Coordinates of C-alpha atoms in Angstrom, one line a residue:
Chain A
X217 CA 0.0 0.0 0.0
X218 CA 0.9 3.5 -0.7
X219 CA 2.3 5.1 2.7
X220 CA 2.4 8.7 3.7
X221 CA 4.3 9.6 7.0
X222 CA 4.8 12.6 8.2
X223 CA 6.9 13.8 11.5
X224 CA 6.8 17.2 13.1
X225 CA 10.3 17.8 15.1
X226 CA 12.9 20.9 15.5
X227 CA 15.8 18.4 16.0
X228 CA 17.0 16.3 13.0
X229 CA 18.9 14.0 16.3
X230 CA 15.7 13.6 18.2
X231 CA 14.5 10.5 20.1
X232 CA 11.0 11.4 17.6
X233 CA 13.0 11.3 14.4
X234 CA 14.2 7.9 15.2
X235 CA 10.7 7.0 15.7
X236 CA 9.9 8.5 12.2
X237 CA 13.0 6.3 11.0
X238 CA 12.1 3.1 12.7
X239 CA 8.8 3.6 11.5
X240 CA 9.5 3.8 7.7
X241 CA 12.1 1.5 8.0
X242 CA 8.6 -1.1 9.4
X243 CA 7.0 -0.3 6.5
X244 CA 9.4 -0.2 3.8
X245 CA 10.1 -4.3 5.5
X246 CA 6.2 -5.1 4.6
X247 CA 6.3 -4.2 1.4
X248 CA 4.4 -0.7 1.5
X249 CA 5.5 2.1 -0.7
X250 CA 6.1 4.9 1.9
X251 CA 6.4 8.7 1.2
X252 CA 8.1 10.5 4.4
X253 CA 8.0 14.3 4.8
X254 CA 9.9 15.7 7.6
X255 CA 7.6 19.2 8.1
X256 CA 10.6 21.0 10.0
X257 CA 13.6 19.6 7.0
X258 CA 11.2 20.8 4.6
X259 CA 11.3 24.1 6.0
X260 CA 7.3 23.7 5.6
X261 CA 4.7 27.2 6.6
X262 CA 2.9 26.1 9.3
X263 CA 0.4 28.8 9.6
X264 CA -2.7 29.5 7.6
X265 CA -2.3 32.3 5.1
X266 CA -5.1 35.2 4.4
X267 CA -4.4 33.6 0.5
X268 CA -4.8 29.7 2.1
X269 CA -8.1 31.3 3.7
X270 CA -9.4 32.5 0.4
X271 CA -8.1 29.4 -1.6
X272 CA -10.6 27.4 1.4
X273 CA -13.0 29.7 1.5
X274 CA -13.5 29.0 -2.6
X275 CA -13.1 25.6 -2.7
X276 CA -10.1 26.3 -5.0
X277 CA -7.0 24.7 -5.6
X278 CA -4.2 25.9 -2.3
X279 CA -1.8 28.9 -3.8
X280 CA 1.1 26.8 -2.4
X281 CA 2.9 24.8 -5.1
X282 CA 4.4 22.6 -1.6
X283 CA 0.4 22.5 -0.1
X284 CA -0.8 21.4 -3.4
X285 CA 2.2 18.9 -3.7
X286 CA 1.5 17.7 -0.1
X287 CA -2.3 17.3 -0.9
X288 CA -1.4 15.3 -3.7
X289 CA 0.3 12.4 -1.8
X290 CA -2.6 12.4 0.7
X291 CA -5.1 12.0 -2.1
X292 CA -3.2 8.5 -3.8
X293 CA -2.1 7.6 0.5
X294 CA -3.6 4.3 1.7
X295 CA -1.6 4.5 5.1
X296 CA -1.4 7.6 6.9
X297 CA 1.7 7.6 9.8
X298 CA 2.1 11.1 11.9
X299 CA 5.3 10.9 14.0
X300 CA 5.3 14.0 16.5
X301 CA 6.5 14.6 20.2
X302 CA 3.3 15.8 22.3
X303 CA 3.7 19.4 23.5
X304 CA 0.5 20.9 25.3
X305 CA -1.4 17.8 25.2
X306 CA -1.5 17.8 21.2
X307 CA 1.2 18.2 18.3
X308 CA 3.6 20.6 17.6
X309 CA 1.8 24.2 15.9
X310 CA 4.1 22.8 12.6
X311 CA 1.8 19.9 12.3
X312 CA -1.0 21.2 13.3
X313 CA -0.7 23.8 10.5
X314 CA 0.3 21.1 8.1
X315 CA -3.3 19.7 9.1
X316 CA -5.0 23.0 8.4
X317 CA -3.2 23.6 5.2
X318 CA -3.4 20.0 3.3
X319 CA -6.4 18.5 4.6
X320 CA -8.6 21.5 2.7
X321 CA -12.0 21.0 0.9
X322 CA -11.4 18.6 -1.8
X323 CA -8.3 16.3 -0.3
X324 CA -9.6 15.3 3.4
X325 CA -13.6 16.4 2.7
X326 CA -15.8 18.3 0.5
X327 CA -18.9 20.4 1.7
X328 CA -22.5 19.1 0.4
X329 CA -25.1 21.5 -1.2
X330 CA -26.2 22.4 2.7
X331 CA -22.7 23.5 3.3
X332 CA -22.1 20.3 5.3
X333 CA -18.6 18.2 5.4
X334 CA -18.4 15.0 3.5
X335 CA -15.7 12.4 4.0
X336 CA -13.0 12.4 0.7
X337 CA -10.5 10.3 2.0
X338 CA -12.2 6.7 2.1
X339 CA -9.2 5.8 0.5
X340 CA -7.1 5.8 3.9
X341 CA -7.3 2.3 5.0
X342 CA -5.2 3.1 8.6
X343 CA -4.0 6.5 10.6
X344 CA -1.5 5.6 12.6
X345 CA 0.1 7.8 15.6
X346 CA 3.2 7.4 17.2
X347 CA 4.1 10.2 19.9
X348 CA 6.2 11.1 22.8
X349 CA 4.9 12.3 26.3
X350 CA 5.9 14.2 29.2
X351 CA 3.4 12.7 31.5
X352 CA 2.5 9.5 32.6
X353 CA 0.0 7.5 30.6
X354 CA -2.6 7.5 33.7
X355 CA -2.5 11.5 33.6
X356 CA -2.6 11.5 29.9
X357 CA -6.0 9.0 29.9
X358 CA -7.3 11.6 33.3
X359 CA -6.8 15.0 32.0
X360 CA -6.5 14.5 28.4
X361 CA -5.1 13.1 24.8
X362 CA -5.8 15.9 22.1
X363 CA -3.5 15.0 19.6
X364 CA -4.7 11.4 19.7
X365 CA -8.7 12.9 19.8
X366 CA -7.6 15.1 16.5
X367 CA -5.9 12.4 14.6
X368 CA -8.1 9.0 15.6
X369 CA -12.0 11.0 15.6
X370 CA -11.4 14.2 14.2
X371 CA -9.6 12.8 10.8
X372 CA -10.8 9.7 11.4
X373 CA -14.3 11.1 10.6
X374 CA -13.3 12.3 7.4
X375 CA -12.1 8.8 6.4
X376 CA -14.6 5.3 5.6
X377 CA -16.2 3.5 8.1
X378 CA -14.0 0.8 8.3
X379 CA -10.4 2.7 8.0
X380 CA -8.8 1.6 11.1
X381 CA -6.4 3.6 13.8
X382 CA -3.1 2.6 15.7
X383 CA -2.0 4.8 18.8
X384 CA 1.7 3.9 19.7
X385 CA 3.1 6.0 22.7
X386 CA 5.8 6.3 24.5
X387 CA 4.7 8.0 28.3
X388 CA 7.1 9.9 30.5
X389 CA 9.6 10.2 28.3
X390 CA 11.4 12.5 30.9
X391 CA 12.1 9.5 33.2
X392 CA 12.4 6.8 30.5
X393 CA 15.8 4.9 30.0
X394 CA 17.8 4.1 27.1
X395 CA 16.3 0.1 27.7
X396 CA 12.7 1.5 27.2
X397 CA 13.1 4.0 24.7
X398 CA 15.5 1.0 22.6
X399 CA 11.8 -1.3 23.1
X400 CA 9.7 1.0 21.9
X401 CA 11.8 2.0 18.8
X402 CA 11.3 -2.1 18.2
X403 CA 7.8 -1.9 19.2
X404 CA 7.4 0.9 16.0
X405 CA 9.1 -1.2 13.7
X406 CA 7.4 -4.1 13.9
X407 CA 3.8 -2.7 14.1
X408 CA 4.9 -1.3 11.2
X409 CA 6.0 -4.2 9.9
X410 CA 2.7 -5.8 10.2
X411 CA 0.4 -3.5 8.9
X412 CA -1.2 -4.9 5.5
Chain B
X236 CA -8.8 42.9 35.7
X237 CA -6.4 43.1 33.7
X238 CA -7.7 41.3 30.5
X239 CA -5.2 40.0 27.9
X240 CA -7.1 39.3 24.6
X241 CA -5.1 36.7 22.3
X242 CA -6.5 37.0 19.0
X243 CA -5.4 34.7 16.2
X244 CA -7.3 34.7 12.4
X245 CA -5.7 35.7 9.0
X246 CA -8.7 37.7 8.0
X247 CA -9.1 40.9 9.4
X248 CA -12.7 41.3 8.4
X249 CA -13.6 38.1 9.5
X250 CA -16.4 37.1 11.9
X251 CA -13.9 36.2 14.6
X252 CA -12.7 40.0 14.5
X253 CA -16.0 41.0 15.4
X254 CA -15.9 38.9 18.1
X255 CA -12.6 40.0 19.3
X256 CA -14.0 44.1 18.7
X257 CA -17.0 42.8 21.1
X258 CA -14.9 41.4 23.8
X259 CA -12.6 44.4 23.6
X260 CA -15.1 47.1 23.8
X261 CA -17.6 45.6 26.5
X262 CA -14.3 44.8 28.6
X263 CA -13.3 48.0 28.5
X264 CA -16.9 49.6 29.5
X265 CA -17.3 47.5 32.0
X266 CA -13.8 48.9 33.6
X267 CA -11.0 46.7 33.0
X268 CA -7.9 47.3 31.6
X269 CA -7.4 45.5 28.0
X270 CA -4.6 44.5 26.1
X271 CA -5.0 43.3 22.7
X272 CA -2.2 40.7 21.1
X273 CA -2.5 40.1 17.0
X274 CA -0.7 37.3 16.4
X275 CA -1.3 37.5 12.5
X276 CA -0.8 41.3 12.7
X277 CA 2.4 40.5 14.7
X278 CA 3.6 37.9 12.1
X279 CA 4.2 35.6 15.0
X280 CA 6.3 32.8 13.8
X281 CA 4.4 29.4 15.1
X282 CA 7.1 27.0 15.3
X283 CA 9.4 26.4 17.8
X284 CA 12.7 26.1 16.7
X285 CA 15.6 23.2 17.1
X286 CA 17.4 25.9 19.5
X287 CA 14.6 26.5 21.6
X288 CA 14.0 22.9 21.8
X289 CA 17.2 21.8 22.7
X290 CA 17.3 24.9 25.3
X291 CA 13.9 24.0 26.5
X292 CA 14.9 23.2 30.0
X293 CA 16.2 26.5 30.7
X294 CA 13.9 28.7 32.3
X295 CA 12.7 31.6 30.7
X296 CA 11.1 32.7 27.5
X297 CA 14.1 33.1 24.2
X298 CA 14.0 37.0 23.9
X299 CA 12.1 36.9 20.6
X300 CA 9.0 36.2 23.1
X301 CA 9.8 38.2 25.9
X302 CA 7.1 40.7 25.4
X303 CA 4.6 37.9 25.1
X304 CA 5.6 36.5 28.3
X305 CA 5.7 39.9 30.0
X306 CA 1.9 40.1 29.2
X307 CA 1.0 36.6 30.0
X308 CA 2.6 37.8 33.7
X309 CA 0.4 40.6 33.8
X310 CA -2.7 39.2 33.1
X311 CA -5.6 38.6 35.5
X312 CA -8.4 37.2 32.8
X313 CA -6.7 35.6 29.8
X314 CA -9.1 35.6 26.9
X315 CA -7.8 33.3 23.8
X316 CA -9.9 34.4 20.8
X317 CA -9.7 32.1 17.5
X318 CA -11.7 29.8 15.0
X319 CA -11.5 26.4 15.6
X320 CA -9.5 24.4 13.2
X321 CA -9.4 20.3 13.1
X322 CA -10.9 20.3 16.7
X323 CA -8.2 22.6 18.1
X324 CA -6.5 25.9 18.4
X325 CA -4.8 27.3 14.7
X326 CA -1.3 26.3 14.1
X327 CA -0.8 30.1 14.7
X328 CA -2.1 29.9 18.6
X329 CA -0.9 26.4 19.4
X330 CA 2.8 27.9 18.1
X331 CA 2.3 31.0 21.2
X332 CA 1.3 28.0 23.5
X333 CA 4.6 26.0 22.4
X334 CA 7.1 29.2 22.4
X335 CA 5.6 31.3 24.8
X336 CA 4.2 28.7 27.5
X337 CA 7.6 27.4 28.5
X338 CA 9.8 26.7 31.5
X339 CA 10.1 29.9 34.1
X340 CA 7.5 31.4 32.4
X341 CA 4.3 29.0 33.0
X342 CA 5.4 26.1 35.0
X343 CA 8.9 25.1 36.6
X344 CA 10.5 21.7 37.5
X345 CA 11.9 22.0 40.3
X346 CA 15.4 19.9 40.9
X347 CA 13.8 16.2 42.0
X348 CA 9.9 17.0 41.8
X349 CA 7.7 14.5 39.5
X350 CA 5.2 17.0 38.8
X351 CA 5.5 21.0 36.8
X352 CA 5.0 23.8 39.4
X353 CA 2.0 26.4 37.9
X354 CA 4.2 29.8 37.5
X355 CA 1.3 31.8 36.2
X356 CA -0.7 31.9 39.0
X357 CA -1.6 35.8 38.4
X358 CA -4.0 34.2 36.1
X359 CA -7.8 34.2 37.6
X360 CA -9.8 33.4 35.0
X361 CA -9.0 32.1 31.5
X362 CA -12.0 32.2 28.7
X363 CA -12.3 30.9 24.8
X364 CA -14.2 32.6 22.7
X365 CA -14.4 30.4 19.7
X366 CA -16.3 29.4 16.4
X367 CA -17.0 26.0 15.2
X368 CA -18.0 25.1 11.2
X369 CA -19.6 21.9 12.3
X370 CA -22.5 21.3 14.8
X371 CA -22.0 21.0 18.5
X372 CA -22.8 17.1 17.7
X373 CA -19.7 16.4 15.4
X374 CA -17.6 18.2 17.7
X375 CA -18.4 15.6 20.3
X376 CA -18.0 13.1 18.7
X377 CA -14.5 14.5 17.6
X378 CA -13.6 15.4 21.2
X379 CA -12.9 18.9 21.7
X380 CA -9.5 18.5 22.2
X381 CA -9.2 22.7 21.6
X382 CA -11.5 22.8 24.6
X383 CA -9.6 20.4 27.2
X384 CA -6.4 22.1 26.4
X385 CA -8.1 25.1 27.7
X386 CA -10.2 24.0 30.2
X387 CA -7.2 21.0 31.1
X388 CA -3.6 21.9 30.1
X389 CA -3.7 26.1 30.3
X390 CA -6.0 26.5 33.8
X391 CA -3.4 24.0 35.5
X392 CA -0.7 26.7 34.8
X393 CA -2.8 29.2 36.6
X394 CA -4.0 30.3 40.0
X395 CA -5.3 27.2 41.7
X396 CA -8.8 28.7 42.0
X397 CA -8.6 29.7 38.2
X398 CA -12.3 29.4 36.6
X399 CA -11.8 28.4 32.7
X400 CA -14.9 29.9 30.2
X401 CA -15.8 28.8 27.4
X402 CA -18.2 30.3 24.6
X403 CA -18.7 28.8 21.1
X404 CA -20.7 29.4 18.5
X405 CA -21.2 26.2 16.8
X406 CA -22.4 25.7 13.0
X407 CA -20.5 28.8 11.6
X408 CA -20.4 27.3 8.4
X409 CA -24.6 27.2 8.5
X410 CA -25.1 29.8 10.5
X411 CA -27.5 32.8 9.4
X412 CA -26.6 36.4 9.9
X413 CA -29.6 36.8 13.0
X414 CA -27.2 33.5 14.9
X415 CA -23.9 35.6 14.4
X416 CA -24.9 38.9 15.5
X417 CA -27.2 36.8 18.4
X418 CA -23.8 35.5 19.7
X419 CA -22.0 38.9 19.2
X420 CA -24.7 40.3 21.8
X421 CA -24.1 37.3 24.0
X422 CA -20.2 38.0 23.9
X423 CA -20.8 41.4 24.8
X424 CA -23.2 40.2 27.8
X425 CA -20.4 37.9 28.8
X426 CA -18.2 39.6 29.3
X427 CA -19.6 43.1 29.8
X428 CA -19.8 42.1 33.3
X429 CA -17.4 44.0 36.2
X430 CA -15.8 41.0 37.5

């Protein structure tokens, strides 16, 4: 299947670019086609332009040569994969903008006569999420789990009924060892490995 | 109170504008002293950068924020004024969360706790005032994380006793001009008040 994964983080040495590595690498071993973009390498905007607005508002193709690129590759993706360290109890503004940017009316939905959103991208067969957390898991289930929310209802809403989620996390990072952090690098790979 | 008013959309003759002007001026009738942040208007740049990440654990806000930190001290009544985008704040306010919410400014770790001290405890009250395309129905079902990091993540940071607000209109996208200007005169009601 056709794989798009994208990963949201400052430092090119990061424990959450490894992830995005071990992830691909999971992927690339099952056979999938995958398609990585690194938001921060790319250099990508993150914020929403008074031209994107228009462009939205219009249902018209995104100004941005990169956006429309981007869109592109979610429109053919089977498998989407979003690698990001959780800051504030959801992802990083980079791909949260990335979100808002790519994922306009006609890529991730399209609005019916009554102006209401319809699914577009029944052709997503998984979302997968692999993230980093401060907290403990028990605070994170307590107080809350945005980016998770956004990615697994919020997208997953503009998906099919039966396109499936994964959720891999990796809690308390802060106080985590190198023994943990080397298991759940492993623990990407192979649920990567055997997605199909 | 000192009212800080965050506001954060690209358009400035948008409906969310007229929300911010009707938080502004009944704010200001009713007595308090109002500061207004554009974070479009400012050009605010969202994302947090590889230095400040790998400086993160030093306390206090990079000098590019210092003046957004200054305010965020000052502040009584926060009031975070936005459209919300894929169930959450725009890349453009989550970025002023990321850069300007950070060690020594809103929380500390103190040298063996387990938990981040609140530093922001000048902070009573802390109010959204956001719109919604969809219904209040599809925003439940997709969670509203936008509202629990208010309501959740931001009100820890503040005084203990910090009440978190929040007013939505829901169904901008369907919404007739007799709902919008309903909702501005609710806003104004809201927050017209003199505590």
């Amino acid at each position: 299947m056709k794989a798009l994964l994208v990963s949201a983080h400052p430092c090119a040495d990061s424990y959450s670019a490894a992830l995005a590595e071990a992830a691909r690498r999971g992927l690339v071993t099952s056979g999938h086609e995958v398609t990585t973009l690194d938001l921060y390498a790319a250099d990508f905007t993150a914020v929403m332009s008074p031209a994107d607005l228009d462009a939205y508002r219009d249902q018209a193709d995104p100004v941005d040569p990169v956006v429309r690129q981007h869109g592109e590759l979610v429109r053919h993706a089977e498998v989407l994969v979003f690698v990001y360290p959780t800051w504030w109890s959801g992802p990083p503004a980079m791909l949260k903008g990335w979100l808002e940017r790519v994922l306009v009316p006609g890529v991730a939905f399209t609005f019916d006569r009554q102006g209401k959103v319809q699914p577009a991208l029944g052709h997503v067969r998984r979302i997968v999420g692999i993230s980093t957390y401060g907290s403990p898991w028990t605070y994170i289930k307590l107080v809350n789990d945005n980016g998770r929310r956004l990615l697994t209802r919020a997208l997953r809403l503009t998906c099919g009924w039966r396109t499936a989620t994964t959720w891999l996390g990796l809690y308390s990072i802060d106080t985590t060892g190198e023994p943990e952090r080397r298991a759940f690098l492993d623990r990407v790979e192979h649920s990567m490995a055997k997605i199909r | 109170m000192n009212t800080l008013v965050v506001y954060c959309h690209p358009d400035a003759t948008s409906f969310t504008a007229a929300v911010r002007d009707a938080v502004v001026d009944s704010r200001r009738r009713a007595g308090h002293e109002v500061r207004v942040r554009d974070l479009y208007a400012d050009g605010f740049e969202a994302r947090l950068s590889a230095e400040e990440r790998r400086n993160h654990r030093m306390p206090g806000p990079r000098p590019a924020v210092a003046g957004y930190a200054d305010e965020l001290r000052w502040c009584q009544h926060l009031v975070l004024v936005y459209p919300t985008w894929w169930s959450g704040q725009p890349a453009m306010l989550k970025g002023w969360i990321d850069r300007v919410w950070v060690q020594g400014v809103a929380w500390d770790l103190p040298e063996g706790a387990s938990r981040v001290r609140a530093r922001l405890r000048n902070i009573r009250r802390i109010t959204a005032v956001t719109t919604h395309g969809s219904s209040k129905w599809i925003n439940s079902l997709e969670g509203e994380g936008g509202k629990r990091t208010l309501t959740r993540s931001l009100r820890a940071m503040g005084h203990p006793l910090a009440r978190s607000g929040w007013v939505a209109m829901y169904g901008l996208d369907t919404s007739t001009a007799a709902q919008r200007a309903a909702f501005l005169t609710a806003v104004r009601r809201k927050f017209g008040t003199r505590r």
